[in-house]
Tab-separated table of C-alpha atoms and ligand atoms in Angstrom:
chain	number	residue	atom	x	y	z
A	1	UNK	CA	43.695	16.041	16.714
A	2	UNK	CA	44.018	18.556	19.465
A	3	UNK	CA	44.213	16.734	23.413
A	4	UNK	CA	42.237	19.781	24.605
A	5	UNK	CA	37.979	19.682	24.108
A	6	UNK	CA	36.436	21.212	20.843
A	7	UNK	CA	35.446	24.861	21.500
A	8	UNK	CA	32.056	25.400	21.585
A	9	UNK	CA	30.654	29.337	20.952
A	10	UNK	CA	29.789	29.910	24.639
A	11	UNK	CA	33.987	28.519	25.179
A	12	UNK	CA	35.270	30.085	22.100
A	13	UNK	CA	33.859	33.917	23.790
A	14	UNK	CA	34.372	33.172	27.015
A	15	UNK	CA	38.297	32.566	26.206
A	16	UNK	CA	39.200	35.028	23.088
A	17	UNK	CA	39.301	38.337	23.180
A	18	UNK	CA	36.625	40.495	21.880
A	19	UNK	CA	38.102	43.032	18.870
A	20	UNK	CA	39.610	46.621	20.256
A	21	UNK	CA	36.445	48.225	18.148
A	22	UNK	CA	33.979	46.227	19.018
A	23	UNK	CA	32.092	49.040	21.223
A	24	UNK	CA	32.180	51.343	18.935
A	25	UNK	CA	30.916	49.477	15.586
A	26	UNK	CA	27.976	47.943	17.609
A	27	UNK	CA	26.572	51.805	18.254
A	28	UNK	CA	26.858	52.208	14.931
A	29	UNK	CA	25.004	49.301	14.308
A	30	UNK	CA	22.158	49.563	17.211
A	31	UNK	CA	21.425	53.425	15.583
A	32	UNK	CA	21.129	51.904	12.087
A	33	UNK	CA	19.168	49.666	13.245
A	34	UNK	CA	16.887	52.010	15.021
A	35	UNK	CA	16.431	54.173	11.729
A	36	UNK	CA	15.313	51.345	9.332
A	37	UNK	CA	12.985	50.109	12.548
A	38	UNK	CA	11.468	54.065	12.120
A	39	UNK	CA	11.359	53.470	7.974
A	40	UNK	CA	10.004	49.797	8.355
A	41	UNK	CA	12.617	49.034	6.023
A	42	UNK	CA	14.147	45.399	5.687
A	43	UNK	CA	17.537	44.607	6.978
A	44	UNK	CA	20.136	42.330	5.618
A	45	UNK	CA	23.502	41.540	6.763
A	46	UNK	CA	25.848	40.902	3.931
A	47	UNK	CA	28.858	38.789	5.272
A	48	UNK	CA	31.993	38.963	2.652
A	49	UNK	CA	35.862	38.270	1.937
A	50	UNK	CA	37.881	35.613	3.724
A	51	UNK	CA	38.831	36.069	7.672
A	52	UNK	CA	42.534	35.580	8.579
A	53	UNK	CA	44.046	33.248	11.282
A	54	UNK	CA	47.081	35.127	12.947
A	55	UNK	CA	50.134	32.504	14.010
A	56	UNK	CA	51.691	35.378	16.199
A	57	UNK	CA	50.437	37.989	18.554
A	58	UNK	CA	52.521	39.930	16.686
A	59	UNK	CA	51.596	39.100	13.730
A	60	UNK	CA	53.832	38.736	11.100
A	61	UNK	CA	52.018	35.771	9.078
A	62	UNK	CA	48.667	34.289	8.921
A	63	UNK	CA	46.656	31.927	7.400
A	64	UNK	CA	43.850	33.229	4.883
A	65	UNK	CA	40.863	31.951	3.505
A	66	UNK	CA	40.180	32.852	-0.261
A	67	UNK	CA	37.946	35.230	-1.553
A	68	UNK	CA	37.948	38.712	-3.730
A	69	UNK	CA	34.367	39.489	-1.724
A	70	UNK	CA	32.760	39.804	-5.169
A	71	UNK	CA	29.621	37.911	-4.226
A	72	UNK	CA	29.411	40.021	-1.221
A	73	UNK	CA	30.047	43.403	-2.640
A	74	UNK	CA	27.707	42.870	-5.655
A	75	UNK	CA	24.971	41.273	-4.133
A	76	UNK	CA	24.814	44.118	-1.270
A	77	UNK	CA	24.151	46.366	-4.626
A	78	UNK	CA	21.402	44.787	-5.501
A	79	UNK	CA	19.732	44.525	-2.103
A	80	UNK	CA	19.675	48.176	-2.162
A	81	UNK	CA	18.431	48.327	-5.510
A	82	UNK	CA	15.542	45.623	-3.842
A	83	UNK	CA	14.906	48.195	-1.116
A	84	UNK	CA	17.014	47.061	1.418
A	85	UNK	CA	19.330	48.312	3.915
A	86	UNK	CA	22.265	47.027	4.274
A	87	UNK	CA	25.064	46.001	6.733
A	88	UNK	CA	27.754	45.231	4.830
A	89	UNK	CA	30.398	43.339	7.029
A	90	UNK	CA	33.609	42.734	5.365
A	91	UNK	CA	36.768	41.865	5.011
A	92	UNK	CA	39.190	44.900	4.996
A	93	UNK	CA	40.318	46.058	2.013
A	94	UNK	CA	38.418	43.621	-0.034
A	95	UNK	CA	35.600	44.695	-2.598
A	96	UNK	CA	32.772	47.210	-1.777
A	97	UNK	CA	29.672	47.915	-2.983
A	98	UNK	CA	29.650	50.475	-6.452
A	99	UNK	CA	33.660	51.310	-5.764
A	100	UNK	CA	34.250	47.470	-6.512
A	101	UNK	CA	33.487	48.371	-10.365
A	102	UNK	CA	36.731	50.438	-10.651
A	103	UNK	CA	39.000	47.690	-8.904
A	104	UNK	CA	42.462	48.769	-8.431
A	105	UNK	CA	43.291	45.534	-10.670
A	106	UNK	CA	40.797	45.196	-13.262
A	107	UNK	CA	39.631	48.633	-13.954
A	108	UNK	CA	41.896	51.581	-12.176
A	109	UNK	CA	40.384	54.790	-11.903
A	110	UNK	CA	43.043	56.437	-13.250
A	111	UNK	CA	42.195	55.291	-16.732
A	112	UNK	CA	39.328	56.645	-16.417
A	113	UNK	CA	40.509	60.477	-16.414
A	114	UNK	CA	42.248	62.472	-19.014
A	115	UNK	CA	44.010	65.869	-18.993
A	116	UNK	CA	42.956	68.443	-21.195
A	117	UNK	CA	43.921	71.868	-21.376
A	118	UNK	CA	40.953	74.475	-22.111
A	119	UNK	CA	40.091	75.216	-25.855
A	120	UNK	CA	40.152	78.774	-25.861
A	121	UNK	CA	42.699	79.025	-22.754
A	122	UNK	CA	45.477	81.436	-22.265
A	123	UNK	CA	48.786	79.517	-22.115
A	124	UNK	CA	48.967	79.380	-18.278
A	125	UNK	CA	45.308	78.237	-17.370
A	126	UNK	CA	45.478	75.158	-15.282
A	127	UNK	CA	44.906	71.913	-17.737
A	128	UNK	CA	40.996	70.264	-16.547
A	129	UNK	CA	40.660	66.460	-15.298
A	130	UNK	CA	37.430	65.048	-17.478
A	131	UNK	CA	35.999	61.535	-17.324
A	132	UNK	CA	36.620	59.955	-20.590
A	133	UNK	CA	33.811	59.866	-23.407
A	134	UNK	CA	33.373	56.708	-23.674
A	135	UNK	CA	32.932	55.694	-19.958
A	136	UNK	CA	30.864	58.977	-18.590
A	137	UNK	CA	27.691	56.485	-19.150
A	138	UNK	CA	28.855	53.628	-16.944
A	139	UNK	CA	30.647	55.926	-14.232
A	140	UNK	CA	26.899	58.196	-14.195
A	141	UNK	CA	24.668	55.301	-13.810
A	142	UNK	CA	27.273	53.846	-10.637
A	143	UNK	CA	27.571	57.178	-9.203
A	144	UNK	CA	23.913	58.115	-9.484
A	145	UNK	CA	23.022	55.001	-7.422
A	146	UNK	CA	25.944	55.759	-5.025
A	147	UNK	CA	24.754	59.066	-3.936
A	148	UNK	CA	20.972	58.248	-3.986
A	149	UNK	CA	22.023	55.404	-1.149
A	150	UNK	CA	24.276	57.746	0.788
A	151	UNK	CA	21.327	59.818	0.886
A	152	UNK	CA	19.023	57.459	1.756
A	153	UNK	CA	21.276	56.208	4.838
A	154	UNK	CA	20.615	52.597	3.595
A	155	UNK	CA	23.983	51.497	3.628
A	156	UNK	CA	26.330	50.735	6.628
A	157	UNK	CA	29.707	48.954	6.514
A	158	UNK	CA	32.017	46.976	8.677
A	159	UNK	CA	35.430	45.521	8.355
A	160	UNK	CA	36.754	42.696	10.030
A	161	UNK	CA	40.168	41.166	9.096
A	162	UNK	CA	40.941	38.087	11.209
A	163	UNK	CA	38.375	35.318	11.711
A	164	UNK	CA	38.343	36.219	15.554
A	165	UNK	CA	36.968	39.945	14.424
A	166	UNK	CA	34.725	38.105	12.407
A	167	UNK	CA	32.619	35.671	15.322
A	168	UNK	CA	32.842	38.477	17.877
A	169	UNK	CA	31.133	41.254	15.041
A	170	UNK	CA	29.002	38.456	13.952
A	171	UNK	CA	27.591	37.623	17.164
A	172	UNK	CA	27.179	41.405	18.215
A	173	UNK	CA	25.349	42.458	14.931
A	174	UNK	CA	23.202	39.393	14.786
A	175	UNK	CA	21.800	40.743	18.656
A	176	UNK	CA	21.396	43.883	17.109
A	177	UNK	CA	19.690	42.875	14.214
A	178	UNK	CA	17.472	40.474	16.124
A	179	UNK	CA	14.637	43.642	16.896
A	180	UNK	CA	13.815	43.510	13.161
A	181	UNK	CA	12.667	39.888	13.908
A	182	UNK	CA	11.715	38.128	10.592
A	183	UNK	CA	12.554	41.328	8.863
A	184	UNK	CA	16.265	40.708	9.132
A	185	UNK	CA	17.926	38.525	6.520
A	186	UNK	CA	21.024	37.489	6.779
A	187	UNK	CA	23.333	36.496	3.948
A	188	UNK	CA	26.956	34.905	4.788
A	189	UNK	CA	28.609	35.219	2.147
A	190	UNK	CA	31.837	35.679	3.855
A	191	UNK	CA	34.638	32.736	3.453
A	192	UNK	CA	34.950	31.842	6.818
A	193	UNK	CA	37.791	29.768	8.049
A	194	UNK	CA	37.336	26.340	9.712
A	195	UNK	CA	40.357	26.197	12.058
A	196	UNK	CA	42.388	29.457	14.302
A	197	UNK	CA	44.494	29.328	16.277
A	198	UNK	CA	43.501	30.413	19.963
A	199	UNK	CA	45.160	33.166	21.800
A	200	UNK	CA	46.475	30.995	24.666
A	201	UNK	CA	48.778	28.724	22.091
A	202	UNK	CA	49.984	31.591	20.395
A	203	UNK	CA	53.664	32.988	20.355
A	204	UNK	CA	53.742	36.118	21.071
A	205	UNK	CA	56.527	37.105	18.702
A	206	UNK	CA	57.491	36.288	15.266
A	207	UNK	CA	57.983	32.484	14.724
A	208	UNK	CA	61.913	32.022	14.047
A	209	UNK	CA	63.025	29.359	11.414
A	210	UNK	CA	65.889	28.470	12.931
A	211	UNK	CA	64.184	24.529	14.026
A	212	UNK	CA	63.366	23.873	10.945
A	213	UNK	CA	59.841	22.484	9.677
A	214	UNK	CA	56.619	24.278	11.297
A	215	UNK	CA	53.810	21.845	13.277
A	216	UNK	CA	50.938	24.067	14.013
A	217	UNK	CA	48.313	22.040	15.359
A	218	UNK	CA	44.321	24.171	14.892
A	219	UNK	CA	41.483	23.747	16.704
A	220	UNK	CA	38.156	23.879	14.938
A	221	UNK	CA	36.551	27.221	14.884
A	222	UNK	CA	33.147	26.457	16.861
A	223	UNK	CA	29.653	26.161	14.596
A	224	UNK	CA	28.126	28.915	15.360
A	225	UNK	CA	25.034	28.941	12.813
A	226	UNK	CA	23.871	26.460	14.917
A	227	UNK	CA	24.060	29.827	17.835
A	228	UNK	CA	23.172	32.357	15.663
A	229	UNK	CA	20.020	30.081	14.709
A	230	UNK	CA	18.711	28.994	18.187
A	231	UNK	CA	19.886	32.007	20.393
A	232	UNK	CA	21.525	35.155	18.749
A	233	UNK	CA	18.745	36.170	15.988
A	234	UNK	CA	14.903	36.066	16.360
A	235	UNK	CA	12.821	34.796	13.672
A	236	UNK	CA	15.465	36.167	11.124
A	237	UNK	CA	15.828	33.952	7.558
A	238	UNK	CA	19.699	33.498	7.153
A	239	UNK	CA	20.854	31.939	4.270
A	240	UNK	CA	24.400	30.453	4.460
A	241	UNK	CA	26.822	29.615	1.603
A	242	UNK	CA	28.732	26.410	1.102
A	243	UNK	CA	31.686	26.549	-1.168
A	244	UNK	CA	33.156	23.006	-2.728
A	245	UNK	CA	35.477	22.309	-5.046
A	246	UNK	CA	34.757	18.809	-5.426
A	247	UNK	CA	31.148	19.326	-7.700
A	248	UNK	CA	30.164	15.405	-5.833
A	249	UNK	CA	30.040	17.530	-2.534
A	250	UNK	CA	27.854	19.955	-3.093
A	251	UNK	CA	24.599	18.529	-2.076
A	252	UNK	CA	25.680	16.487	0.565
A	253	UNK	CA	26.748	19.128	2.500
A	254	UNK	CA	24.460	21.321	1.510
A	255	UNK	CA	21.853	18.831	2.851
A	256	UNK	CA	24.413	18.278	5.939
A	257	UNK	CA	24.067	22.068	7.304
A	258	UNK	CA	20.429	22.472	6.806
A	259	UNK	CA	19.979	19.552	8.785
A	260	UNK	CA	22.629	20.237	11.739
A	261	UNK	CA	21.630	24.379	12.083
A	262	UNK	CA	17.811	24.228	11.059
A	263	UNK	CA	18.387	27.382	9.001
A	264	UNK	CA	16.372	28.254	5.988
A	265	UNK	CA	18.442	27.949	3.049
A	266	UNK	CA	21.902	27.236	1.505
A	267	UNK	CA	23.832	28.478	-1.393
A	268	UNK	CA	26.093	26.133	-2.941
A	269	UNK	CA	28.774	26.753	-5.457
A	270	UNK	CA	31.611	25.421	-6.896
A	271	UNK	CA	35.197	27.572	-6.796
A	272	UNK	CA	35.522	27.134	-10.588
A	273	UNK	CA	31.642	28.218	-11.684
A	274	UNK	CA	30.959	30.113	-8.710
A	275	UNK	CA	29.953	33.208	-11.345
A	276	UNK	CA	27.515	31.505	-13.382
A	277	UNK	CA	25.616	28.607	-11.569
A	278	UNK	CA	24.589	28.152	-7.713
A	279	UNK	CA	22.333	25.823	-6.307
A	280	UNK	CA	19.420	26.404	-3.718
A	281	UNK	CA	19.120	23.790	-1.184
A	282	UNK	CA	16.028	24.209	1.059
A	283	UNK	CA	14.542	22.165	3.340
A	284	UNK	CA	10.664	20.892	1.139
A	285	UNK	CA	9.072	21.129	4.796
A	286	UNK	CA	9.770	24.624	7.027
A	287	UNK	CA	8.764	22.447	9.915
A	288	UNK	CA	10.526	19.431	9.789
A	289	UNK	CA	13.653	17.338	8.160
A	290	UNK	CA	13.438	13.425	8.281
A	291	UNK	CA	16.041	11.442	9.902
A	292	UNK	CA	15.590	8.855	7.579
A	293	UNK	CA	18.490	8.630	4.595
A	294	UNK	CA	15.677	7.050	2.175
A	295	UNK	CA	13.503	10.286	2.613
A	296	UNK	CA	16.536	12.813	1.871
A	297	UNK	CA	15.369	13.212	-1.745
A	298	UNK	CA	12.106	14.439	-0.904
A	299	UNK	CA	13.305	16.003	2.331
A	300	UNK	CA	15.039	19.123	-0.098
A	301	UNK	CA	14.446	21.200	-2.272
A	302	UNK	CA	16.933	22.002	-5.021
A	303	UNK	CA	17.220	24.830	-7.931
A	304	UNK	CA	19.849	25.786	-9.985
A	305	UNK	CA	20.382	29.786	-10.838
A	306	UNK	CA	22.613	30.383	-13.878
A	307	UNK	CA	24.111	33.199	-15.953
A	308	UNK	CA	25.361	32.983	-19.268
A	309	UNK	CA	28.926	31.945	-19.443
A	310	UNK	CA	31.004	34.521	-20.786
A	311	UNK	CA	32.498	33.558	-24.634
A	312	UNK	CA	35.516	33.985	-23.776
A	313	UNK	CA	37.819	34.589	-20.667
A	314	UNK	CA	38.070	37.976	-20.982
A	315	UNK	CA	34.501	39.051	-21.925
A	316	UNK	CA	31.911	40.049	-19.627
A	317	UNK	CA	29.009	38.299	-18.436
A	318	UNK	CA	26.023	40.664	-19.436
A	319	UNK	CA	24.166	39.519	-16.299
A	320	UNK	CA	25.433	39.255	-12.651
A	321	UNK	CA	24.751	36.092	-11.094
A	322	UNK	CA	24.289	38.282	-7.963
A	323	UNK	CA	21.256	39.986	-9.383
A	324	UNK	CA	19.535	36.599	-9.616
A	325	UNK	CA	20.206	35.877	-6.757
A	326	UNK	CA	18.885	38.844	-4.555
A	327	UNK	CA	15.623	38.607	-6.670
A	328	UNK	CA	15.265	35.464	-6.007
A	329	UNK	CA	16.033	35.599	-2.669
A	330	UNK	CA	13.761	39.003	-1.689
A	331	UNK	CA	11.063	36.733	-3.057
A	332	UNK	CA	11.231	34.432	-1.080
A	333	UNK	CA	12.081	36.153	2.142
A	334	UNK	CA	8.417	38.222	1.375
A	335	UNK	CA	6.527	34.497	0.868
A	336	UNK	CA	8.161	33.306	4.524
A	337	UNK	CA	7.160	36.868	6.312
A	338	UNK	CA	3.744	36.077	4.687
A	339	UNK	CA	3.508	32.544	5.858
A	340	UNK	CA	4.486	33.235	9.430
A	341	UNK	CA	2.111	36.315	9.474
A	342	UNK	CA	-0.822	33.778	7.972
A	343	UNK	CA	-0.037	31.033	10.494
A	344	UNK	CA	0.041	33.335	13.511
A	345	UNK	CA	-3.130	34.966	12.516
A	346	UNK	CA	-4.695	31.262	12.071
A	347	UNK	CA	-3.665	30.219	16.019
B	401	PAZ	O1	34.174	36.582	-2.804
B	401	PAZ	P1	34.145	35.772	-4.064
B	401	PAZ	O2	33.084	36.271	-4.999
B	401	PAZ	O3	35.482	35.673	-4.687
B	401	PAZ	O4	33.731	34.282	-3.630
B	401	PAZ	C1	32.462	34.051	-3.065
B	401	PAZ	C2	32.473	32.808	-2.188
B	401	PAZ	C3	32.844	31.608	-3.021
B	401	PAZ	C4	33.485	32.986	-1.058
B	401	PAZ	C5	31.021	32.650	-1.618
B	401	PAZ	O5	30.120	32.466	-2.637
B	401	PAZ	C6	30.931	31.467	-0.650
B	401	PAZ	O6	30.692	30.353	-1.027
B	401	PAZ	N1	31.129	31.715	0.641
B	401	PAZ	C7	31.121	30.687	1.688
B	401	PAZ	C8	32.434	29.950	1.682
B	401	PAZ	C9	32.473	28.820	2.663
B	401	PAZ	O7	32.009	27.697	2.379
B	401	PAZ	O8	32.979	29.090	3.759
């Protein structure tokens, strides 16, 4: 356990440094903003990818938290498809929405082209790059919906790499975000990690191996849902994700973070089934959770999404989970803007 007190998120910004870019991605941000405000569009911020934790200034090595940023990068498609804009905030380099279906790793581009040399061409005509038959359906159906959201302007991206990036972008987009009111959704999908290392215990060059075994003590990145909550966004619904790998957990903490940050829903999943089956955890009452263990079971609401699992490993799922996911979810983000606007109009 660290001798020094737990950072809390005032602490945590008031002692580590805000990100070089900062400045600049939150005008970005603020004039995205403003143009969905004009269209009356809804807003979600799509947190994805895993945040690194530096060990040097320097830095050489660093901690990482896993994820490809799948979830992130497909369900951001699908928002758009739902008539959303979107912020997508992610992790550099990971996946992105539309480019993610010709990863690098599971589907290069390059496979996708052939050479071929002009039928009727004189013997020195340059040779013509064509998309190959039997993918031109696939690669017109990505590309139309690419285009028709470049042209709409309903898609804006961010990268962060290190989980520092991460709170200070997270903190300054929320603010932003906050004028849409309940408009906003957010959706942290991003795998954020629990413990950094803070700026004033790091060494500021490259750790040398010369004594041996490493002892890095952490401290405990601050909870800041319980911030973004109660200070940073207005009315917004923000769904967070819990990842287990322990299936026993799942619920429990689920339960646990509902409780603590008084948000409005949680995603849970399990690392191993992650792409077929998540679970909803709300709280049954908008208004209030009991304190009482014996209520919990009625206190929450619980349902399971789920996708076919594929055959086998290397056939694909017909169905995203994602796509489940963002209907259900735009559902019920419309039902809570309707309730609040119902109640208010009742006072
Ligand atoms: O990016 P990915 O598709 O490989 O994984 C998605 C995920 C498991 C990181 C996401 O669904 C999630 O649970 N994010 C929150 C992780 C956490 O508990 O911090």
């Amino acid at each position: 356990m660290s001798e020094s007190a737990p950072f809390s998120a005032e602490s945590y910004f008031a002692t580590q440094p805000p990100p070089a870019s900062l400045e600049h991605d939150i005008l970005g941000v603020r004039e995205f903003v403003q143009q969905q405000l004009k269209k009356d569009r809804n807003v979600v911020l799509v947190t994805s990818g895993g945040t690194t934790v530096p060990l040097e200034l320097n830095v050489v090595r660093f901690l990482d938290n896993f994820s490809a940023g799948t979830r992130g990068a497909t369900s951001a498609e699908y928002f758009l498809k739902a008539g959303y804009a979107v912020i997508f905030m992610h992790r550099q380099f990971s996946l992105q929405p539309f480019s993610r279906h010709y990863s690098h790793s599971t589907n290069p581009f390059l496979d996708f082209l052939e050479i071929e040399a002009p039928p009727d061409a004189a013997p020195d005509s340059t040779p013509q790059i064509c998309v190959a038959k039997e993918k031109r359906e696939d690669l017109m159906s990505v590309l139309t919906a690419y285009k028709s959201v470049q042209a709409s302007g309903t898609l804006h991206t961010l990268a962060f790499v290190t989980v520092n990036d991460y709170l200070w972008l997270l903190r300054a987009v929320s603010q932003e975000l906050s004028a849409l009111r309940r408009r906003a959704l957010y959706y942290l999908a991003a795998a954020v990690s629990d413990f950094f290392l803070p700026r004033q215990k790091m060494s500021e060059h490259k750790i040398q191996s010369g004594k041996g075994s490493l002892h890095i003590e952490m401290d405990q990145v601050p909870k800041i849902l319980k911030s973004m909550v109660d200070e940073w966004t207005k009315d917004g619904f923000i769904v967070s994700f819990k990842l287990e790998t322990d299936p026993a957990l799942l619920i429990p903490k689920a339960r646990a973070a509902l409780k603590r940050y008084g948000h409005q829903l949680v995603i849970a999943n399990e690392l191993h089934t992650r792409k077929y089956q998540v679970l909803f955890v709300t709280p049954s009452s908008p208004t209030s959770i009991p304190d009482d263990p014996a209520d919990e079971d009625s206190a929450f609401t619980e349902t399971w999404l789920r996708v076919d699992i594929p055959s086998t490993p290397s056939a694909v799922s017909q169905k995203e989970i994602e796509e489940e996911i963002v209907l259900e979810l735009a559902r019920r983000h419309s039902e809570w803007i309707n309730e609040k606007k119902l109640r208010q109009t009742q006072r």
